[in-house]
Coordinates of C-alpha atoms in Angstrom, one line a residue:
X1 CA 22.5 16.1 -35.7
X2 CA 21.7 15.6 -32.1
X3 CA 18.4 14.2 -31.1
X4 CA 16.2 16.3 -28.8
X5 CA 16.3 15.2 -25.2
X6 CA 13.0 13.7 -24.0
X7 CA 11.6 15.1 -20.8
X8 CA 11.1 12.6 -18.0
X9 CA 7.5 13.0 -16.9
X10 CA 6.6 12.1 -13.4
X11 CA 3.2 10.3 -13.2
X12 CA 0.5 12.2 -11.5
X13 CA -2.3 9.7 -10.9
X14 CA -5.7 11.3 -11.3
X15 CA -6.8 9.2 -8.3
X16 CA -4.2 10.8 -6.1
X17 CA -5.6 14.2 -7.2
X18 CA -9.0 12.9 -6.2
X19 CA -7.6 11.9 -2.8
X20 CA -6.1 15.3 -2.3
X21 CA -9.4 16.9 -3.4
X22 CA -11.2 14.8 -0.8
X23 CA -8.9 16.1 1.9
X24 CA -9.6 19.7 0.8
X25 CA -13.3 19.0 0.8
X26 CA -13.2 17.5 4.3
X27 CA -11.2 20.6 5.4
X28 CA -13.7 23.0 4.0
X29 CA -16.9 21.0 4.6
X30 CA -16.3 18.4 7.3
X31 CA -19.1 16.0 8.2
X32 CA -20.6 16.9 11.6
X33 CA -23.2 15.5 13.8
X34 CA -25.7 13.2 12.1
X35 CA -23.8 13.6 8.8
X36 CA -20.7 12.3 10.4
X37 CA -22.5 9.3 11.8
X38 CA -24.0 8.5 8.4
X39 CA -20.6 8.9 6.7
X40 CA -18.9 6.6 9.3
X41 CA -21.6 4.0 8.9
X42 CA -21.4 4.1 5.1
X43 CA -17.6 3.8 5.1
X44 CA -17.9 0.7 7.4
X45 CA -20.3 -0.9 4.9
X46 CA -18.4 -0.1 1.7
X47 CA -15.1 -1.3 3.3
X48 CA -16.7 -4.6 4.2
X49 CA -18.1 -4.9 0.7
X50 CA -14.6 -4.1 -0.8
X51 CA -13.0 -6.9 1.1
X52 CA -15.8 -9.3 0.2
X53 CA -15.2 -8.5 -3.5
X54 CA -11.4 -9.0 -2.9
X55 CA -12.1 -12.5 -1.5
X56 CA -14.5 -13.4 -4.3
X57 CA -12.0 -12.3 -7.0
X58 CA -8.8 -13.9 -5.7
X59 CA -8.2 -17.3 -7.1
X60 CA -6.8 -19.8 -4.5
X61 CA -5.1 -21.6 -7.3
X62 CA -3.1 -18.4 -8.1
X63 CA -1.6 -18.3 -4.6
X64 CA -0.9 -22.1 -4.6
X65 CA 0.9 -21.9 -8.0
X66 CA 3.3 -19.3 -6.7
X67 CA 4.4 -21.2 -3.6
X68 CA 7.1 -22.9 -5.5
X69 CA 9.2 -19.7 -5.6
X70 CA 9.3 -19.6 -1.8
X71 CA 12.7 -17.9 -1.4
X72 CA 11.5 -14.9 -3.3
X73 CA 8.2 -14.7 -1.5
X74 CA 9.8 -15.1 1.9
X75 CA 12.2 -12.3 1.0
X76 CA 9.4 -9.9 0.1
X77 CA 7.4 -10.8 3.2
X78 CA 10.5 -10.3 5.4
X79 CA 11.0 -6.8 3.9
X80 CA 7.3 -6.0 4.4
X81 CA 6.7 -7.3 7.9
X82 CA 10.2 -7.4 9.4
X83 CA 12.6 -4.8 7.9
X84 CA 10.0 -2.1 7.4
X85 CA 8.7 -2.3 11.1
X86 CA 12.3 -2.3 12.4
X87 CA 13.1 0.9 10.4
X88 CA 9.8 2.3 11.8
X89 CA 10.9 1.6 15.3
X90 CA 14.3 3.1 14.6
X91 CA 12.5 6.3 13.6
X92 CA 11.3 6.7 17.2
X93 CA 14.5 8.7 17.7
X94 CA 12.9 11.5 15.5
X95 CA 10.4 12.2 18.2
X96 CA 9.7 14.9 19.4
X97 CA 12.4 17.1 17.7
X98 CA 11.4 16.2 14.1
X99 CA 8.0 14.3 14.3
X100 CA 5.2 14.7 16.8
X101 CA 4.1 11.6 18.6
X102 CA 0.9 11.5 16.6
X103 CA 2.8 11.7 13.2
X104 CA 5.2 9.1 14.4
X105 CA 2.3 6.7 15.2
X106 CA 1.2 7.2 11.6
X107 CA 4.7 6.7 10.3
X108 CA 5.1 3.5 12.2
X109 CA 1.7 2.3 11.1
X110 CA 2.6 2.7 7.4
X111 CA 5.6 0.5 8.1
X112 CA 3.2 -2.3 9.2
X113 CA 0.7 -2.4 6.3
X114 CA 1.1 -5.0 3.5
X115 CA 2.6 -4.4 0.0
X116 CA 0.6 -3.3 -3.0
X117 CA -0.5 -5.7 -5.8
X118 CA -1.5 -3.6 -8.8
X119 CA 1.4 -1.1 -8.8
X120 CA 4.0 -3.8 -8.0
X121 CA 2.8 -5.8 -11.0
X122 CA 2.7 -2.8 -13.3
X123 CA 6.2 -1.6 -12.4
X124 CA 7.7 -5.1 -12.6
X125 CA 6.2 -5.5 -16.0
X126 CA 7.5 -2.1 -17.2
X127 CA 11.0 -3.0 -15.9
X128 CA 10.8 -6.5 -17.6
X129 CA 11.0 -8.4 -14.4
X130 CA 9.3 -11.5 -13.0
X131 CA 5.6 -10.6 -13.3
X132 CA 4.2 -13.9 -12.0
X133 CA 6.4 -13.6 -8.9
X134 CA 5.2 -10.0 -8.3
X135 CA 1.5 -11.2 -8.6
X136 CA 2.0 -13.9 -6.0
X137 CA 4.2 -11.8 -3.7
X138 CA 1.6 -9.0 -3.6
X139 CA -1.2 -11.5 -3.1
X140 CA 0.6 -13.2 -0.2
X141 CA 1.4 -9.9 1.4
X142 CA -2.2 -8.7 1.2
X143 CA -3.5 -12.0 2.7
X144 CA -1.1 -12.1 5.6
X145 CA -1.4 -8.4 6.2
X146 CA -5.0 -8.8 7.3
X147 CA -3.7 -10.8 10.2
X148 CA -0.2 -9.5 10.7
X149 CA -0.8 -5.8 10.4
X150 CA -3.4 -5.6 13.3
X151 CA -1.3 -7.9 15.5
X152 CA 1.9 -5.9 14.8
X153 CA 0.0 -2.6 15.5
X154 CA -1.2 -4.0 18.9
X155 CA 2.3 -5.0 19.9
X156 CA 4.3 -2.1 18.5
X157 CA 2.0 0.9 18.9
X158 CA 0.1 -0.1 22.0
X159 CA -1.7 2.8 23.7
X160 CA 0.1 5.3 21.5
X161 CA -2.1 4.3 18.6
X162 CA -5.2 5.8 20.1
X163 CA -7.1 2.8 21.4
X164 CA -5.2 -0.3 20.3
X165 CA -6.1 -3.4 22.1
X166 CA -7.0 -7.0 21.5
X167 CA -10.6 -5.8 20.9
X168 CA -9.3 -3.7 18.0
X169 CA -7.7 -6.7 16.4
X170 CA -10.9 -8.6 16.8
X171 CA -12.9 -5.7 15.3
X172 CA -10.7 -5.6 12.3
X173 CA -11.0 -9.3 11.8
X174 CA -14.8 -9.1 11.9
X175 CA -14.9 -6.0 9.6
X176 CA -12.2 -7.0 7.0
X177 CA -11.3 -10.7 7.4
X178 CA -14.8 -12.1 7.7
X179 CA -16.1 -10.4 4.5
X180 CA -13.0 -11.6 2.7
X181 CA -13.5 -15.2 3.8
X182 CA -17.2 -14.9 2.8
X183 CA -16.1 -13.8 -0.6
X184 CA -13.8 -16.8 -0.9
X185 CA -16.6 -19.2 0.0
X186 CA -18.9 -17.6 -2.6
X187 CA -16.3 -17.3 -5.3
X188 CA -17.5 -20.4 -7.0
X189 CA -20.7 -18.7 -7.9
X190 CA -19.8 -15.0 -8.3
X191 CA -16.0 -15.2 -9.2
X192 CA -16.6 -15.5 -12.9
X193 CA -19.0 -12.5 -13.0
X194 CA -16.5 -10.3 -11.1
X195 CA -13.6 -11.4 -13.4
X196 CA -15.7 -10.3 -16.4
X197 CA -16.7 -7.0 -14.7
X198 CA -13.5 -5.8 -13.2
X199 CA -14.8 -2.2 -13.2
X200 CA -17.2 -3.1 -10.4
X201 CA -14.3 -3.8 -8.0
X202 CA -12.4 -0.8 -9.3
X203 CA -15.4 1.4 -8.6
X204 CA -15.9 0.0 -5.1
X205 CA -12.2 0.1 -4.4
X206 CA -11.6 3.7 -5.3
X207 CA -15.0 4.9 -4.0
X208 CA -14.6 3.3 -0.6
X209 CA -11.1 4.8 -0.1
X210 CA -12.4 8.2 -1.0
X211 CA -15.2 7.8 1.5
X212 CA -12.8 6.6 4.2
X213 CA -10.5 9.5 3.6
X214 CA -13.4 12.0 3.8
X215 CA -14.7 10.4 7.0
X216 CA -11.3 10.3 8.7
X217 CA -10.3 13.8 7.8
X218 CA -13.7 15.2 8.7
X219 CA -13.2 13.8 12.2
X220 CA -9.7 15.2 12.2
X221 CA -10.8 18.7 11.1
X222 CA -13.5 18.8 13.8
X223 CA -10.8 17.8 16.3
X224 CA -8.4 20.4 15.0
X225 CA -5.9 18.4 13.0
X226 CA -4.5 21.3 11.0
X227 CA -3.7 23.1 14.3
X228 CA -1.7 20.0 15.3
X229 CA 0.3 19.7 12.1
X230 CA 2.4 22.6 10.9
X231 CA 4.2 23.0 7.6
X232 CA 7.6 22.4 9.1
X233 CA 6.3 19.1 10.6
X234 CA 4.9 18.1 7.2
X235 CA 8.2 18.8 5.5
X236 CA 10.0 16.8 8.2
X237 CA 7.6 13.9 7.6
X238 CA 8.2 14.0 3.9
X239 CA 12.0 13.9 4.5
X240 CA 11.7 11.0 6.8
X241 CA 9.6 9.1 4.3
X242 CA 12.0 9.8 1.5
X243 CA 14.8 8.3 3.5
X244 CA 12.7 5.3 4.3
X245 CA 11.9 4.7 0.7
X246 CA 15.5 5.1 -0.5
X247 CA 16.7 2.7 2.2
X248 CA 14.1 0.0 1.2
X249 CA 14.7 0.4 -2.5
X250 CA 18.4 0.0 -1.9
X251 CA 18.1 -3.0 0.4
X252 CA 15.7 -4.8 -1.8
X253 CA 17.8 -4.3 -4.9
X254 CA 21.3 -4.9 -3.6
X255 CA 20.3 -7.3 -0.9
X256 CA 18.5 -9.5 -3.4
X257 CA 21.7 -9.5 -5.5
X258 CA 23.8 -10.7 -2.5
X259 CA 21.3 -13.5 -2.0
X260 CA 21.8 -14.8 -5.5
X261 CA 18.6 -13.7 -7.3
X262 CA 18.6 -13.0 -11.0
X263 CA 17.7 -9.7 -12.5
X264 CA 14.1 -10.5 -13.1
X265 CA 13.6 -11.7 -9.6
X266 CA 15.4 -8.7 -8.1
X267 CA 13.0 -6.4 -9.9
X268 CA 10.0 -8.2 -8.5
X269 CA 11.6 -8.1 -5.0
X270 CA 12.4 -4.4 -5.3
X271 CA 9.0 -3.3 -6.3
X272 CA 6.9 -5.7 -4.2
X273 CA 9.2 -5.4 -1.1
X274 CA 9.5 -1.6 -1.0
X275 CA 5.8 -0.6 -1.3
X276 CA 2.9 -0.1 1.0
X277 CA -0.8 -0.5 0.1
X278 CA -3.0 2.5 0.5
X279 CA -6.1 0.4 -0.3
X280 CA -5.4 -2.0 2.6
X281 CA -3.9 0.5 5.0
X282 CA -6.7 3.1 5.1
X283 CA -9.6 0.8 6.1
X284 CA -7.4 -0.8 8.8
X285 CA -6.4 2.6 10.1
X286 CA -10.0 3.8 10.5
X287 CA -10.7 0.7 12.6
X288 CA -7.6 0.7 14.7
X289 CA -7.1 4.4 15.2
X290 CA -10.8 5.4 15.5
X291 CA -11.0 9.2 16.1
X292 CA -7.2 9.5 15.5
X293 CA -7.4 8.1 12.0
X294 CA -6.8 11.4 10.2
X295 CA -3.2 11.8 11.5
X296 CA -2.6 8.1 11.1
X297 CA -3.5 8.0 7.4
X298 CA -1.6 11.2 6.4
X299 CA 1.9 9.6 6.4
X300 CA 0.5 6.6 4.4
X301 CA -1.1 8.9 1.8
X302 CA 2.1 10.9 1.3
X303 CA 4.3 7.7 1.1
X304 CA 1.9 6.2 -1.4
X305 CA 2.3 9.1 -3.9
X306 CA 6.1 9.2 -3.3
X307 CA 6.6 5.5 -4.0
X308 CA 4.5 5.7 -7.2
X309 CA 6.6 8.6 -8.6
X310 CA 10.0 7.2 -7.7
X311 CA 9.2 3.7 -8.8
X312 CA 7.9 4.8 -12.1
X313 CA 11.2 6.5 -12.8
X314 CA 13.2 3.4 -11.7
X315 CA 11.0 1.0 -13.8
X316 CA 11.5 3.0 -17.0
X317 CA 15.3 3.1 -16.4
X318 CA 15.4 -0.7 -15.7
X319 CA 13.5 -1.3 -18.9
X320 CA 16.4 0.3 -20.8
X321 CA 19.1 -1.7 -19.1
X322 CA 21.2 -3.8 -21.5
X323 CA 20.5 -6.8 -19.3
X324 CA 16.8 -6.4 -20.0
X325 CA 17.2 -7.6 -23.6
X326 CA 19.7 -10.3 -22.8
X327 CA 17.8 -12.1 -19.9
X328 CA 14.5 -13.9 -20.7
X329 CA 11.5 -12.8 -18.7
X330 CA 9.9 -15.7 -16.7
X331 CA 6.6 -16.9 -18.2
X332 CA 3.6 -17.2 -15.9
X333 CA 2.6 -20.6 -14.9
X334 CA -1.0 -22.0 -15.1
X335 CA -3.4 -19.8 -13.2
X336 CA -0.9 -17.0 -12.5
X337 CA -1.0 -14.9 -15.6

Protein backbone atom coordinates (compact mmCIF):
# COMPACT_ATOMS: atom_id res chain seq x y z
CA UNK A 1 0.00 0.00 0.00
CA UNK A 2 1.47 3.28 -1.07
CA UNK A 3 1.70 6.07 1.42
CA UNK A 4 -0.12 9.30 0.50
CA UNK A 5 2.18 12.00 -0.73
CA UNK A 6 2.56 14.93 1.62
CA UNK A 7 2.01 18.34 0.16
CA UNK A 8 4.88 20.76 0.42
CA UNK A 9 3.53 23.90 2.02
CA UNK A 10 5.26 27.15 1.32
CA UNK A 11 5.36 29.32 4.42
CA UNK A 12 3.33 32.50 4.30
CA UNK A 13 4.51 34.61 7.18
CA UNK A 14 1.60 36.55 8.76
CA UNK A 15 4.01 39.44 9.17
CA UNK A 16 4.57 39.53 5.41
CA UNK A 17 0.80 39.73 4.99
CA UNK A 18 0.83 42.62 7.46
CA UNK A 19 3.51 44.34 5.39
CA UNK A 20 1.48 43.91 2.22
CA UNK A 21 -1.60 45.17 4.05
CA UNK A 22 0.35 48.24 5.15
CA UNK A 23 1.28 48.93 1.52
CA UNK A 24 -2.39 48.65 0.55
CA UNK A 25 -3.37 50.98 3.40
CA UNK A 26 -0.76 53.53 2.34
CA UNK A 27 -2.05 53.28 -1.24
CA UNK A 28 -5.66 53.87 -0.27
CA UNK A 29 -5.12 56.25 2.67
CA UNK A 30 -1.67 57.86 2.39
CA UNK A 31 -0.54 60.26 5.08
CA UNK A 32 -0.55 63.84 3.83
CA UNK A 33 0.37 67.22 5.22
CA UNK A 34 0.54 67.33 9.01
CA UNK A 35 -0.22 63.60 9.24
CA UNK A 36 2.75 62.84 6.99
CA UNK A 37 5.06 64.95 9.16
CA UNK A 38 3.80 63.21 12.30
CA UNK A 39 4.27 59.75 10.76
CA UNK A 40 7.78 60.64 9.61
CA UNK A 41 8.73 61.93 13.06
CA UNK A 42 7.25 58.88 14.76
CA UNK A 43 9.11 56.49 12.45
CA UNK A 44 12.39 58.26 13.22
CA UNK A 45 11.79 57.85 16.95
CA UNK A 46 10.77 54.17 16.86
CA UNK A 47 13.67 53.23 14.57
CA UNK A 48 16.10 54.86 17.00
CA UNK A 49 14.41 52.97 19.85
CA UNK A 50 14.66 49.73 17.87
CA UNK A 51 18.42 50.02 17.41
CA UNK A 52 18.82 51.04 21.04
CA UNK A 53 17.10 47.80 22.06
CA UNK A 54 19.27 45.82 19.63
CA UNK A 55 22.35 47.25 21.27
CA UNK A 56 21.07 46.55 24.77
CA UNK A 57 20.21 42.96 23.91
CA UNK A 58 23.33 41.87 22.00
CA UNK A 59 25.95 40.26 24.20
CA UNK A 60 29.48 41.33 23.38
CA UNK A 61 30.67 37.96 24.64
CA UNK A 62 28.56 36.17 22.02
CA UNK A 63 30.39 37.99 19.24
CA UNK A 64 33.82 37.39 20.77
CA UNK A 65 33.13 33.67 21.26
CA UNK A 66 32.42 33.28 17.56
CA UNK A 67 35.61 34.92 16.31
CA UNK A 68 37.51 31.62 16.46
CA UNK A 69 35.60 30.38 13.38
CA UNK A 70 37.02 33.26 11.36
CA UNK A 71 37.13 31.45 7.97
CA UNK A 72 33.39 30.85 8.02
CA UNK A 73 32.56 34.39 9.15
CA UNK A 74 34.90 35.93 6.59
CA UNK A 75 33.21 33.86 3.88
CA UNK A 76 29.73 35.02 4.91
CA UNK A 77 30.83 38.66 5.11
CA UNK A 78 32.48 38.41 1.69
CA UNK A 79 29.24 37.04 0.22
CA UNK A 80 27.19 39.78 1.86
CA UNK A 81 29.35 42.84 1.22
CA UNK A 82 31.44 41.84 -1.81
CA UNK A 83 29.73 39.23 -4.00
CA UNK A 84 26.21 40.63 -3.59
CA UNK A 85 27.28 44.22 -4.47
CA UNK A 86 29.26 42.95 -7.50
CA UNK A 87 26.17 41.12 -8.77
CA UNK A 88 24.13 44.26 -8.13
CA UNK A 89 26.55 46.28 -10.22
CA UNK A 90 26.40 43.67 -12.99
CA UNK A 91 22.61 44.09 -13.06
CA UNK A 92 23.19 47.66 -14.31
CA UNK A 93 22.95 46.12 -17.77
CA UNK A 94 19.22 45.55 -17.17
CA UNK A 95 18.58 49.31 -17.28
CA UNK A 96 16.48 50.65 -18.97
CA UNK A 97 15.11 47.78 -21.06
CA UNK A 98 14.13 45.63 -18.05
CA UNK A 99 14.42 47.79 -14.92
CA UNK A 100 13.83 51.49 -14.54
CA UNK A 101 16.69 53.53 -13.01
CA UNK A 102 14.68 53.93 -9.79
CA UNK A 103 13.98 50.20 -9.46
CA UNK A 104 17.61 49.43 -10.21
CA UNK A 105 18.69 51.76 -7.38
CA UNK A 106 16.46 49.75 -5.04
CA UNK A 107 17.80 46.48 -6.47
CA UNK A 108 21.39 47.59 -5.92
CA UNK A 109 20.54 48.83 -2.42
CA UNK A 110 19.17 45.42 -1.39
CA UNK A 111 22.55 43.96 -2.44
CA UNK A 112 24.25 46.25 0.08
CA UNK A 113 22.25 45.58 3.26
CA UNK A 114 23.47 43.07 5.90
CA UNK A 115 22.32 39.49 6.34
CA UNK A 116 19.48 38.38 8.58
CA UNK A 117 19.91 36.89 12.03
CA UNK A 118 16.64 35.22 13.03
CA UNK A 119 15.78 33.46 9.76
CA UNK A 120 19.39 32.40 9.14
CA UNK A 121 19.45 30.73 12.56
CA UNK A 122 16.03 29.15 12.11
CA UNK A 123 16.77 27.63 8.69
CA UNK A 124 20.24 26.48 9.76
CA UNK A 125 18.66 24.72 12.73
CA UNK A 126 15.99 23.05 10.59
CA UNK A 127 18.64 21.82 8.14
CA UNK A 128 20.79 20.52 11.05
CA UNK A 129 23.68 22.86 10.34
CA UNK A 130 26.10 24.83 12.50
CA UNK A 131 23.69 26.99 14.51
CA UNK A 132 26.33 28.77 16.67
CA UNK A 133 28.14 29.81 13.49
CA UNK A 134 24.89 31.14 12.02
CA UNK A 135 24.27 33.17 15.18
CA UNK A 136 27.71 34.77 15.08
CA UNK A 137 27.73 35.27 11.30
CA UNK A 138 24.38 37.05 11.37
CA UNK A 139 25.44 39.20 14.33
CA UNK A 140 28.74 40.21 12.69
CA UNK A 141 26.94 41.05 9.46
CA UNK A 142 24.39 43.25 11.24
CA UNK A 143 27.07 45.09 13.20
CA UNK A 144 29.29 45.76 10.19
CA UNK A 145 26.26 46.59 8.07
CA UNK A 146 25.53 49.71 10.11
CA UNK A 147 28.84 51.08 8.86
CA UNK A 148 29.42 49.32 5.53
CA UNK A 149 25.95 49.65 4.04
CA UNK A 150 25.83 53.48 4.17
CA UNK A 151 29.42 53.73 2.93
CA UNK A 152 28.81 51.31 0.05
CA UNK A 153 25.61 53.17 -0.81
CA UNK A 154 27.45 56.48 -0.97
CA UNK A 155 30.17 54.99 -3.20
CA UNK A 156 28.07 52.79 -5.51
CA UNK A 157 24.77 54.64 -5.76
CA UNK A 158 25.98 58.22 -5.61
CA UNK A 159 23.50 60.77 -6.87
CA UNK A 160 21.27 58.03 -8.34
CA UNK A 161 20.16 57.13 -4.83
CA UNK A 162 18.16 60.30 -4.43
CA UNK A 163 20.35 62.38 -2.19
CA UNK A 164 23.28 60.20 -1.14
CA UNK A 165 26.20 62.10 0.32
CA UNK A 166 28.61 62.07 3.20
CA UNK A 167 25.90 63.90 5.16
CA UNK A 168 23.59 60.92 4.55
CA UNK A 169 26.16 58.54 6.01
CA UNK A 170 26.56 60.83 9.02
CA UNK A 171 22.82 61.03 9.45
CA UNK A 172 22.41 57.27 9.48
CA UNK A 173 25.25 56.98 11.98
CA UNK A 174 23.48 59.40 14.30
CA UNK A 175 20.05 57.84 13.86
CA UNK A 176 21.03 54.15 13.97
CA UNK A 177 24.58 53.65 15.22
CA UNK A 178 24.41 56.13 18.11
CA UNK A 179 21.32 54.51 19.69
CA UNK A 180 22.91 51.08 19.22
CA UNK A 181 26.08 52.16 21.03
CA UNK A 182 23.97 53.74 23.78
CA UNK A 183 22.18 50.41 24.19
CA UNK A 184 25.53 48.61 24.48
CA UNK A 185 26.65 51.03 27.20
CA UNK A 186 23.44 50.52 29.17
CA UNK A 187 23.25 46.77 28.57
CA UNK A 188 24.69 46.06 32.01
CA UNK A 189 21.60 47.51 33.64
CA UNK A 190 18.79 46.68 31.19
CA UNK A 191 20.10 43.69 29.23
CA UNK A 192 18.74 41.14 31.67
CA UNK A 193 15.28 42.68 31.63
CA UNK A 194 15.17 42.65 27.81
CA UNK A 195 16.38 39.05 27.69
CA UNK A 196 13.51 38.05 29.98
CA UNK A 197 10.99 40.09 27.99
CA UNK A 198 11.87 39.35 24.37
CA UNK A 199 8.36 40.26 23.26
CA UNK A 200 9.19 43.91 23.87
CA UNK A 201 11.87 43.88 21.18
CA UNK A 202 9.64 41.84 18.89
CA UNK A 203 6.81 44.35 19.27
CA UNK A 204 9.06 47.36 18.63
CA UNK A 205 10.83 45.53 15.77
CA UNK A 206 7.71 44.64 13.83
CA UNK A 207 5.78 47.76 14.74
CA UNK A 208 8.59 50.08 13.69
CA UNK A 209 9.00 48.36 10.33
CA UNK A 210 5.27 48.60 9.63
CA UNK A 211 5.37 52.31 10.47
CA UNK A 212 8.43 52.83 8.26
CA UNK A 213 6.72 51.02 5.37
CA UNK A 214 3.55 53.06 5.77
CA UNK A 215 5.48 56.34 5.90
CA UNK A 216 7.67 55.47 2.91
CA UNK A 217 4.83 54.26 0.72
CA UNK A 218 2.62 57.19 1.71
CA UNK A 219 5.30 59.50 0.38
CA UNK A 220 5.55 57.37 -2.74
CA UNK A 221 1.81 57.34 -3.37
CA UNK A 222 1.63 61.11 -3.00
CA UNK A 223 4.52 61.36 -5.46
CA UNK A 224 2.83 58.92 -7.90
CA UNK A 225 4.79 55.71 -7.32
CA UNK A 226 2.19 53.43 -8.92
CA UNK A 227 2.25 55.54 -12.05
CA UNK A 228 6.01 54.94 -12.24
CA UNK A 229 5.95 51.14 -11.72
CA UNK A 230 3.91 49.02 -14.14
CA UNK A 231 3.06 45.33 -13.80
CA UNK A 232 5.57 44.29 -16.50
CA UNK A 233 8.29 46.16 -14.58
CA UNK A 234 7.30 44.43 -11.33
CA UNK A 235 7.45 41.03 -13.00
CA UNK A 236 10.84 41.90 -14.47
CA UNK A 237 12.05 42.91 -11.01
CA UNK A 238 10.84 39.59 -9.55
CA UNK A 239 12.63 37.69 -12.31
CA UNK A 240 15.89 39.57 -11.69
CA UNK A 241 15.64 38.91 -7.94
CA UNK A 242 14.92 35.22 -8.52
CA UNK A 243 18.10 34.94 -10.59
CA UNK A 244 20.05 36.81 -7.90
CA UNK A 245 18.80 34.46 -5.18
CA UNK A 246 19.55 31.30 -7.21
CA UNK A 247 23.07 32.52 -7.97
CA UNK A 248 23.82 33.31 -4.32
CA UNK A 249 22.34 30.05 -3.02
CA UNK A 250 24.46 28.13 -5.53
CA UNK A 251 27.65 30.08 -4.85
CA UNK A 252 27.37 29.77 -1.08
CA UNK A 253 26.66 26.02 -1.19
CA UNK A 254 29.06 24.81 -3.86
CA UNK A 255 31.67 27.49 -3.20
CA UNK A 256 31.83 26.52 0.47
CA UNK A 257 32.34 22.90 -0.55
CA UNK A 258 35.26 23.87 -2.79
CA UNK A 259 36.77 25.76 0.15
CA UNK A 260 36.75 22.61 2.26
CA UNK A 261 33.91 23.36 4.69
CA UNK A 262 31.93 20.48 6.15
CA UNK A 263 28.20 19.99 5.66
CA UNK A 264 27.14 21.78 8.86
CA UNK A 265 29.29 24.82 8.04
CA UNK A 266 28.12 24.87 4.44
CA UNK A 267 24.52 25.08 5.63
CA UNK A 268 25.33 28.04 7.88
CA UNK A 269 27.20 29.77 5.05
CA UNK A 270 24.40 29.18 2.58
CA UNK A 271 21.63 30.54 4.76
CA UNK A 272 23.59 33.42 6.32
CA UNK A 273 25.39 34.37 3.11
CA UNK A 274 22.39 34.42 0.75
CA UNK A 275 19.97 36.54 2.78
CA UNK A 276 19.23 40.21 3.19
CA UNK A 277 17.70 41.81 6.27
CA UNK A 278 14.42 43.66 5.91
CA UNK A 279 14.60 44.91 9.51
CA UNK A 280 18.01 46.54 8.96
CA UNK A 281 17.47 47.63 5.36
CA UNK A 282 14.19 49.52 5.69
CA UNK A 283 15.31 52.05 8.33
CA UNK A 284 18.52 52.70 6.38
CA UNK A 285 16.57 53.20 3.16
CA UNK A 286 14.29 55.81 4.72
CA UNK A 287 17.33 57.78 5.90
CA UNK A 288 19.41 57.42 2.74
CA UNK A 289 16.72 57.69 0.07
CA UNK A 290 14.47 60.24 1.80
CA UNK A 291 11.48 60.96 -0.49
CA UNK A 292 12.54 58.17 -2.89
CA UNK A 293 12.37 55.51 -0.18
CA UNK A 294 9.17 53.86 -1.46
CA UNK A 295 10.79 52.64 -4.68
CA UNK A 296 13.98 51.78 -2.82
CA UNK A 297 12.31 49.44 -0.33
CA UNK A 298 10.07 47.67 -2.86
CA UNK A 299 12.84 45.37 -4.21
CA UNK A 300 13.98 44.55 -0.66
CA UNK A 301 10.46 43.63 0.46
CA UNK A 302 9.95 41.34 -2.52
CA UNK A 303 13.36 39.69 -2.12
CA UNK A 304 12.73 39.15 1.60
CA UNK A 305 9.56 37.13 1.01
CA UNK A 306 11.17 35.21 -1.86
CA UNK A 307 14.18 34.21 0.23
CA UNK A 308 11.97 33.00 3.09
CA UNK A 309 9.89 30.76 0.84
CA UNK A 310 12.81 29.29 -1.09
CA UNK A 311 15.07 28.77 1.93
CA UNK A 312 12.27 27.08 3.87
CA UNK A 313 12.00 24.47 1.12
CA UNK A 314 15.78 23.99 0.99
CA UNK A 315 16.07 23.69 4.78
CA UNK A 316 13.43 20.95 4.93
CA UNK A 317 15.15 19.00 2.18
CA UNK A 318 18.57 19.39 3.82
CA UNK A 319 17.14 18.00 7.07
CA UNK A 320 16.25 14.76 5.25
CA UNK A 321 19.70 14.29 3.69
CA UNK A 322 21.39 11.00 4.70
CA UNK A 323 24.43 13.09 5.70
CA UNK A 324 22.31 14.93 8.30
CA UNK A 325 22.07 11.85 10.50
CA UNK A 326 25.69 10.80 9.98
CA UNK A 327 27.43 14.11 10.74
CA UNK A 328 27.25 15.50 14.32
CA UNK A 329 25.92 19.02 14.66
CA UNK A 330 28.37 21.43 16.34
CA UNK A 331 27.47 22.33 19.90
CA UNK A 332 27.32 25.98 20.89
CA UNK A 333 30.16 27.27 22.98
CA UNK A 334 29.74 29.32 26.12
CA UNK A 335 27.67 32.43 25.56
CA UNK A 336 26.65 31.47 21.99
CA UNK A 337 23.66 29.19 22.45
